[in-house]
Amino acid sequence: MSIDYTERIPNNVDLAGDRRLQRALESWQPRFLQWWGEMGPALPTQDVYLRTAVDVGRAGWAHFDRVRLPDYRWGIFLAERDPDRRIAFGQHQGEPVWQQVPGEHRASLQRLIVVQGDTEPASVEQQRRLGLTAPSLYDLRNLFQVNVEEGRHLWAMVYLLHAYFGRSGRDEAEALLLRNSGSEDSPRILGAFNEETPDWLSFFMFTYFTDRDGKYQLGTLKESAFDPLSRTCEFMLKEEAHHMFVGTTGVDRVVERTAQLMREHDTDDIARHGGIPLPVIQKYLNFHYSVSLDLFGGETSTNVANYYSSGLKGRWQEERRGDDHVLTSAVTTIERPGGERIVSVELPALTALNHDLRTAYIGDCETGVTRWNRILDSHGITGHRLALPHVGFNRKVGAFAGCHVTPGGRVVDAATWAAGRLAWLPAPADKAHVESLMRPVYEPGKIAAWLAPPRSGINGQPLDYEYVRF
Ligand SMILES: [Fe+2]
Ligand SMILES: [Fe+2]
């Protein structure tokens, strides 16, 4: 079904055919816009060159135009329904997927949707002030694109809450606008979404590592037996690809510029030449990677095992897996601290599904590190390498919480950790240096000196296109 843009809430779910639901969502809409006004981008603009979804099909789903930010058409877009779709895993494997929520899974499904939904507006709040220091109009436009789409992902989850979870769903939809990132009284649900995103290096690391966690979580919900959730997540993943692109190419460009400055001045100490030194990039990477690993939860979880067996949440690329999709007899190996060392233990695969998802995520993160090192190579910088820290480094959740592990994977005592911390995580001086580089560049085609220009513009537009107008 194509998207109906004549409605107050653009949608492809025939909202007009359900007056009660339509009215409920139309009464949530002004509260969303108020939230956007208060917690969305702080930089005033006239219009922004944005893409808007116009269809959910494979080809030509997006339309690009200049849009006033508050007039962006947030709406409800689900991927096409497959009438033959069947449950791919768990005890209901092979049965038709559900179009309604089974009573016994109501609470669990609602919780999964709320936790996912809570991350979407959180990132908009975290990135609220970044526009004030954008390194170019191209980057500013990408920031706003990510922001409006995260706002739309909130809509996606709120639609499910309103349409399928009755009174308690509507209450949860309200609460999604009341919690705020970093708030003392009512913070966002997950830790990484209460961290600040104070500068653009953090933003690129966030979109690389934390948005990528989102991609993997959505991937498990896309497998859900609850079909509306599956279809919602499938379309969200399509939008999410651009967020990954912003992160990957953002870090590319920082590394590229750093490498250029190192060659040009024949020194590693490029801070005084207006660049971000490689060790600082590594520390930001260490931080964002480790807090993103926390988002996968504990390595083992009986809740998640139950979600899997009952069909609520699958594995990453469930249907491409060559096993029985039930996992009652499968085992897997995980690492965890054992006294002074890190040891491997064998566990039932079913209880280690968070670990399974995290493993897929880590493999994906490695591809970024490989490409950034290739950029260093291409500039003849061979003595330095970027690397993902050990999975136990700086963890607050799971088997490694409360245990001190170096980036290299050595278990150390509290004193050694305290002594190493400034070398492993962004230190006050690193943050102050990065902050000192954050000066806005709003002239079309111009770019801040601490990162390389992008390879091409957006949607075939030239680099000096006026992506944002004031
Ligand atoms: Fe999102
Ligand atoms: Fe995202």
PDB file of C-alpha atoms in Angstrom, residues 119-316:
ATOM      1  CA  THR A 119      16.048   5.044  22.259  1.00  0.00           C
ATOM      2  CA  GLU A 120      14.646   6.881  19.227  1.00  0.00           C
ATOM      3  CA  PRO A 121      13.780  10.277  20.763  1.00  0.00           C
ATOM      4  CA  ALA A 122      16.715   9.893  23.175  1.00  0.00           C
ATOM      5  CA  SER A 123      19.268  10.314  20.394  1.00  0.00           C
ATOM      6  CA  VAL A 124      17.497  13.435  19.126  1.00  0.00           C
ATOM      7  CA  GLU A 125      17.810  14.885  22.626  1.00  0.00           C
ATOM      8  CA  GLN A 126      21.469  13.905  22.869  1.00  0.00           C
ATOM      9  CA  GLN A 127      22.217  15.596  19.533  1.00  0.00           C
ATOM     10  CA  ARG A 128      20.112  18.667  20.169  1.00  0.00           C
ATOM     11  CA  ARG A 129      22.948  21.209  20.259  1.00  0.00           C
ATOM     12  CA  LEU A 130      25.248  19.749  17.621  1.00  0.00           C
ATOM     13  CA  GLY A 131      23.866  21.966  14.874  1.00  0.00           C
ATOM     14  CA  LEU A 132      25.446  24.956  16.596  1.00  0.00           C
ATOM     15  CA  THR A 133      28.919  23.606  15.738  1.00  0.00           C
ATOM     16  CA  ALA A 134      28.357  21.776  12.429  1.00  0.00           C
ATOM     17  CA  PRO A 135      31.577  21.404  10.371  1.00  0.00           C
ATOM     18  CA  SER A 136      29.677  22.031   7.094  1.00  0.00           C
ATOM     19  CA  LEU A 137      26.184  22.425   5.666  1.00  0.00           C
ATOM     20  CA  TYR A 138      26.490  18.892   4.282  1.00  0.00           C
ATOM     21  CA  ASP A 139      27.086  17.521   7.788  1.00  0.00           C
ATOM     22  CA  LEU A 140      24.406  19.725   9.283  1.00  0.00           C
ATOM     23  CA  ARG A 141      21.912  18.361   6.810  1.00  0.00           C
ATOM     24  CA  ASN A 142      22.904  14.777   7.639  1.00  0.00           C
ATOM     25  CA  LEU A 143      22.460  15.476  11.343  1.00  0.00           C
ATOM     26  CA  PHE A 144      18.944  16.778  10.756  1.00  0.00           C
ATOM     27  CA  GLN A 145      18.142  13.832   8.488  1.00  0.00           C
ATOM     28  CA  VAL A 146      19.121  11.430  11.257  1.00  0.00           C
ATOM     29  CA  ASN A 147      17.112  13.495  13.768  1.00  0.00           C
ATOM     30  CA  VAL A 148      13.862  13.567  11.786  1.00  0.00           C
ATOM     31  CA  GLU A 149      14.125   9.852  11.077  1.00  0.00           C
ATOM     32  CA  GLU A 150      14.697   9.014  14.734  1.00  0.00           C
ATOM     33  CA  GLY A 151      11.579  11.095  15.387  1.00  0.00           C
ATOM     34  CA  ARG A 152       9.771   8.965  12.819  1.00  0.00           C
ATOM     35  CA  HIS A 153      11.003   5.797  14.510  1.00  0.00           C
ATOM     36  CA  LEU A 154       9.343   7.050  17.647  1.00  0.00           C
ATOM     37  CA  TRP A 155       6.139   7.351  15.619  1.00  0.00           C
ATOM     38  CA  ALA A 156       6.637   3.785  14.416  1.00  0.00           C
ATOM     39  CA  MET A 157       6.723   2.444  17.987  1.00  0.00           C
ATOM     40  CA  VAL A 158       3.932   4.735  19.199  1.00  0.00           C
ATOM     41  CA  TYR A 159       1.688   3.468  16.415  1.00  0.00           C
ATOM     42  CA  LEU A 160       2.172  -0.127  17.625  1.00  0.00           C
ATOM     43  CA  LEU A 161       1.498   0.890  21.240  1.00  0.00           C
ATOM     44  CA  HIS A 162      -1.696   2.715  20.296  1.00  0.00           C
ATOM     45  CA  ALA A 163      -2.952   0.179  17.786  1.00  0.00           C
ATOM     46  CA  TYR A 164      -2.307  -3.058  19.687  1.00  0.00           C
ATOM     47  CA  PHE A 165      -1.858  -2.426  23.422  1.00  0.00           C
ATOM     48  CA  GLY A 166      -4.961  -0.488  24.478  1.00  0.00           C
ATOM     49  CA  ARG A 167      -4.882   1.742  27.511  1.00  0.00           C
ATOM     50  CA  SER A 168      -1.467   0.704  28.812  1.00  0.00           C
ATOM     51  CA  GLY A 169       0.004   1.194  25.327  1.00  0.00           C
ATOM     52  CA  ARG A 170      -1.345   4.752  25.213  1.00  0.00           C
ATOM     53  CA  ASP A 171       0.139   5.455  28.645  1.00  0.00           C
ATOM     54  CA  GLU A 172       3.508   4.168  27.506  1.00  0.00           C
ATOM     55  CA  ALA A 173       3.299   6.354  24.391  1.00  0.00           C
ATOM     56  CA  GLU A 174       2.840   9.383  26.657  1.00  0.00           C
ATOM     57  CA  ALA A 175       5.757   8.344  28.845  1.00  0.00           C
ATOM     58  CA  LEU A 176       8.068   8.179  25.812  1.00  0.00           C
ATOM     59  CA  LEU A 177       7.800  11.967  25.582  1.00  0.00           C
ATOM     60  CA  LEU A 178       8.215  12.510  29.324  1.00  0.00           C
ATOM     61  CA  ARG A 179      11.504  10.709  29.882  1.00  0.00           C
ATOM     62  CA  ASN A 180      14.517  12.707  28.669  1.00  0.00           C
ATOM     63  CA  SER A 181      18.123  11.864  27.946  1.00  0.00           C
ATOM     64  CA  GLY A 182      20.324  12.618  30.943  1.00  0.00           C
ATOM     65  CA  SER A 183      17.393  13.725  33.124  1.00  0.00           C
ATOM     66  CA  GLU A 184      17.907  13.228  36.867  1.00  0.00           C
ATOM     67  CA  ASP A 185      14.276  12.398  37.613  1.00  0.00           C
ATOM     68  CA  SER A 186      13.195  10.529  34.518  1.00  0.00           C
ATOM     69  CA  PRO A 187      16.149   9.441  32.388  1.00  0.00           C
ATOM     70  CA  ARG A 188      15.940   7.338  29.238  1.00  0.00           C
ATOM     71  CA  ILE A 189      15.838   3.604  29.897  1.00  0.00           C
ATOM     72  CA  LEU A 190      19.287   2.580  28.604  1.00  0.00           C
ATOM     73  CA  GLY A 191      22.628   3.957  29.803  1.00  0.00           C
ATOM     74  CA  ALA A 192      24.225   4.858  26.458  1.00  0.00           C
ATOM     75  CA  PHE A 193      21.204   7.027  25.683  1.00  0.00           C
ATOM     76  CA  ASN A 194      21.814   9.185  28.721  1.00  0.00           C
ATOM     77  CA  GLU A 195      25.393  10.017  27.710  1.00  0.00           C
ATOM     78  CA  GLU A 196      26.038  13.380  26.106  1.00  0.00           C
ATOM     79  CA  THR A 197      26.895  13.771  22.445  1.00  0.00           C
ATOM     80  CA  PRO A 198      28.772  17.051  22.934  1.00  0.00           C
ATOM     81  CA  ASP A 199      30.852  17.215  19.759  1.00  0.00           C
ATOM     82  CA  TRP A 200      30.961  15.918  16.196  1.00  0.00           C
ATOM     83  CA  LEU A 201      33.597  13.265  16.801  1.00  0.00           C
ATOM     84  CA  SER A 202      31.207  11.838  19.399  1.00  0.00           C
ATOM     85  CA  PHE A 203      28.364  12.135  16.909  1.00  0.00           C
ATOM     86  CA  PHE A 204      30.228  10.141  14.251  1.00  0.00           C
ATOM     87  CA  MET A 205      31.224   7.523  16.831  1.00  0.00           C
ATOM     88  CA  PHE A 206      27.638   7.412  18.108  1.00  0.00           C
ATOM     89  CA  THR A 207      26.184   6.923  14.636  1.00  0.00           C
ATOM     90  CA  TYR A 208      28.828   4.279  13.918  1.00  0.00           C
ATOM     91  CA  PHE A 209      28.635   2.273  17.153  1.00  0.00           C
ATOM     92  CA  THR A 210      25.352   3.097  18.901  1.00  0.00           C
ATOM     93  CA  ASP A 211      23.099   3.399  15.843  1.00  0.00           C
ATOM     94  CA  ARG A 212      24.646   0.110  14.740  1.00  0.00           C
ATOM     95  CA  ASP A 213      23.472  -1.492  17.966  1.00  0.00           C
ATOM     96  CA  GLY A 214      20.015  -0.216  16.951  1.00  0.00           C
ATOM     97  CA  LYS A 215      20.388  -1.930  13.606  1.00  0.00           C
ATOM     98  CA  TYR A 216      21.033  -5.269  15.339  1.00  0.00           C
ATOM     99  CA  GLN A 217      18.178  -4.858  17.820  1.00  0.00           C
ATOM    100  CA  LEU A 218      15.797  -4.002  14.972  1.00  0.00           C
ATOM    101  CA  GLY A 219      17.136  -7.043  13.134  1.00  0.00           C
ATOM    102  CA  THR A 220      15.943  -9.330  15.951  1.00  0.00           C
ATOM    103  CA  LEU A 221      12.522  -7.625  16.111  1.00  0.00           C
ATOM    104  CA  LYS A 222      12.179  -7.891  12.332  1.00  0.00           C
ATOM    105  CA  GLU A 223      12.093 -11.668  12.884  1.00  0.00           C
ATOM    106  CA  SER A 224       9.221 -11.377  15.374  1.00  0.00           C
ATOM    107  CA  ALA A 225       6.138 -13.551  15.022  1.00  0.00           C
ATOM    108  CA  PHE A 226       4.115 -10.408  15.729  1.00  0.00           C
ATOM    109  CA  ASP A 227       3.877  -9.317  12.109  1.00  0.00           C
ATOM    110  CA  PRO A 228       3.142  -5.574  12.520  1.00  0.00           C
ATOM    111  CA  LEU A 229       6.300  -5.273  14.632  1.00  0.00           C
ATOM    112  CA  SER A 230       8.293  -7.181  12.042  1.00  0.00           C
ATOM    113  CA  ARG A 231       7.056  -4.986   9.187  1.00  0.00           C
ATOM    114  CA  THR A 232       7.668  -1.790  11.155  1.00  0.00           C
ATOM    115  CA  CYS A 233      11.251  -2.773  11.922  1.00  0.00           C
ATOM    116  CA  GLU A 234      11.915  -3.841   8.366  1.00  0.00           C
ATOM    117  CA  PHE A 235      11.164  -0.352   7.108  1.00  0.00           C
ATOM    118  CA  MET A 236      13.060   1.318   9.965  1.00  0.00           C
ATOM    119  CA  LEU A 237      16.136  -0.675   8.970  1.00  0.00           C
ATOM    120  CA  LYS A 238      15.943   0.851   5.524  1.00  0.00           C
ATOM    121  CA  GLU A 239      16.141   4.363   6.984  1.00  0.00           C
ATOM    122  CA  GLU A 240      18.783   3.267   9.491  1.00  0.00           C
ATOM    123  CA  ALA A 241      21.240   2.486   6.671  1.00  0.00           C
ATOM    124  CA  HIS A 242      21.811   6.219   6.159  1.00  0.00           C
ATOM    125  CA  HIS A 243      22.631   6.661   9.855  1.00  0.00           C
ATOM    126  CA  MET A 244      25.319   3.958   9.524  1.00  0.00           C
ATOM    127  CA  PHE A 245      26.623   5.789   6.448  1.00  0.00           C
ATOM    128  CA  VAL A 246      26.915   9.051   8.395  1.00  0.00           C
ATOM    129  CA  GLY A 247      28.935   7.303  11.106  1.00  0.00           C
ATOM    130  CA  THR A 248      31.180   5.279   8.826  1.00  0.00           C
ATOM    131  CA  THR A 249      32.058   8.097   6.450  1.00  0.00           C
ATOM    132  CA  GLY A 250      32.231  10.617   9.301  1.00  0.00           C
ATOM    133  CA  VAL A 251      34.974   8.653  11.049  1.00  0.00           C
ATOM    134  CA  ASP A 252      36.591   8.003   7.622  1.00  0.00           C
ATOM    135  CA  ARG A 253      36.892  11.721   7.057  1.00  0.00           C
ATOM    136  CA  VAL A 254      38.319  12.439  10.513  1.00  0.00           C
ATOM    137  CA  VAL A 255      40.934   9.696  10.090  1.00  0.00           C
ATOM    138  CA  GLU A 256      41.709  10.909   6.581  1.00  0.00           C
ATOM    139  CA  ARG A 257      42.348  14.459   7.731  1.00  0.00           C
ATOM    140  CA  THR A 258      44.401  13.268  10.696  1.00  0.00           C
ATOM    141  CA  ALA A 259      46.565  11.158   8.370  1.00  0.00           C
ATOM    142  CA  GLN A 260      47.061  14.100   5.980  1.00  0.00           C
ATOM    143  CA  LEU A 261      48.187  16.368   8.817  1.00  0.00           C
ATOM    144  CA  MET A 262      50.564  13.733  10.178  1.00  0.00           C
ATOM    145  CA  ARG A 263      52.238  13.461   6.776  1.00  0.00           C
ATOM    146  CA  GLU A 264      52.220  17.161   6.067  1.00  0.00           C
ATOM    147  CA  HIS A 265      53.848  18.112   9.370  1.00  0.00           C
ATOM    148  CA  ASP A 266      55.758  14.870   9.827  1.00  0.00           C
ATOM    149  CA  THR A 267      54.562  14.473  13.404  1.00  0.00           C
ATOM    150  CA  ASP A 268      52.032  12.499  15.454  1.00  0.00           C
ATOM    151  CA  ASP A 269      51.273  15.561  17.509  1.00  0.00           C
ATOM    152  CA  ILE A 270      48.820  17.208  15.156  1.00  0.00           C
ATOM    153  CA  ALA A 271      46.655  18.842  17.813  1.00  0.00           C
ATOM    154  CA  ARG A 272      48.533  22.112  17.376  1.00  0.00           C
ATOM    155  CA  HIS A 273      47.928  21.889  13.619  1.00  0.00           C
ATOM    156  CA  GLY A 274      44.177  21.802  14.146  1.00  0.00           C
ATOM    157  CA  GLY A 275      43.631  18.055  13.809  1.00  0.00           C
ATOM    158  CA  ILE A 276      42.486  15.271  16.107  1.00  0.00           C
ATOM    159  CA  PRO A 277      45.435  13.038  17.061  1.00  0.00           C
ATOM    160  CA  LEU A 278      45.026   9.316  16.446  1.00  0.00           C
ATOM    161  CA  PRO A 279      45.239   8.392  20.160  1.00  0.00           C
ATOM    162  CA  VAL A 280      42.282  10.719  20.800  1.00  0.00           C
ATOM    163  CA  ILE A 281      40.282   9.066  18.013  1.00  0.00           C
ATOM    164  CA  GLN A 282      41.128   5.701  19.589  1.00  0.00           C
ATOM    165  CA  LYS A 283      39.904   6.864  23.019  1.00  0.00           C
ATOM    166  CA  TYR A 284      36.592   8.101  21.611  1.00  0.00           C
ATOM    167  CA  LEU A 285      36.241   4.807  19.791  1.00  0.00           C
ATOM    168  CA  ASN A 286      36.952   2.894  23.037  1.00  0.00           C
ATOM    169  CA  PHE A 287      34.273   4.839  24.864  1.00  0.00           C
ATOM    170  CA  HIS A 288      31.492   4.601  22.295  1.00  0.00           C
ATOM    171  CA  TYR A 289      32.176   0.960  21.523  1.00  0.00           C
ATOM    172  CA  SER A 290      32.144  -0.106  25.174  1.00  0.00           C
ATOM    173  CA  VAL A 291      28.952   1.756  26.108  1.00  0.00           C
ATOM    174  CA  SER A 292      27.311   0.354  22.982  1.00  0.00           C
ATOM    175  CA  LEU A 293      28.269  -3.208  23.997  1.00  0.00           C
ATOM    176  CA  ASP A 294      26.375  -2.583  27.241  1.00  0.00           C
ATOM    177  CA  LEU A 295      23.211  -2.131  25.174  1.00  0.00           C
ATOM    178  CA  PHE A 296      23.242  -5.844  24.366  1.00  0.00           C
ATOM    179  CA  GLY A 297      22.535  -6.646  28.018  1.00  0.00           C
ATOM    180  CA  GLY A 298      24.048  -9.533  29.955  1.00  0.00           C
ATOM    181  CA  GLU A 299      25.687 -12.350  27.970  1.00  0.00           C
ATOM    182  CA  THR A 300      23.081 -14.759  29.291  1.00  0.00           C
ATOM    183  CA  SER A 301      19.395 -14.117  29.842  1.00  0.00           C
ATOM    184  CA  THR A 302      16.523 -16.464  30.484  1.00  0.00           C
ATOM    185  CA  ASN A 303      14.092 -13.691  29.493  1.00  0.00           C
ATOM    186  CA  VAL A 304      15.660 -13.487  26.060  1.00  0.00           C
ATOM    187  CA  ALA A 305      15.646 -17.303  25.806  1.00  0.00           C
ATOM    188  CA  ASN A 306      11.906 -17.186  26.502  1.00  0.00           C
ATOM    189  CA  TYR A 307      11.369 -14.395  23.974  1.00  0.00           C
ATOM    190  CA  TYR A 308      13.091 -16.591  21.425  1.00  0.00           C
ATOM    191  CA  SER A 309      11.253 -19.812  22.199  1.00  0.00           C
ATOM    192  CA  SER A 310       7.898 -18.069  22.159  1.00  0.00           C
ATOM    193  CA  GLY A 311       8.637 -16.272  18.859  1.00  0.00           C
ATOM    194  CA  LEU A 312       8.773 -12.661  20.091  1.00  0.00           C
ATOM    195  CA  LYS A 313      12.346 -11.928  19.052  1.00  0.00           C
ATOM    196  CA  GLY A 314      14.635 -13.904  16.734  1.00  0.00           C
ATOM    197  CA  ARG A 315      18.324 -13.875  15.973  1.00  0.00           C
ATOM    198  CA  TRP A 316      20.197 -11.675  13.525  1.00  0.00           C
TER     199      TRP A 316
END
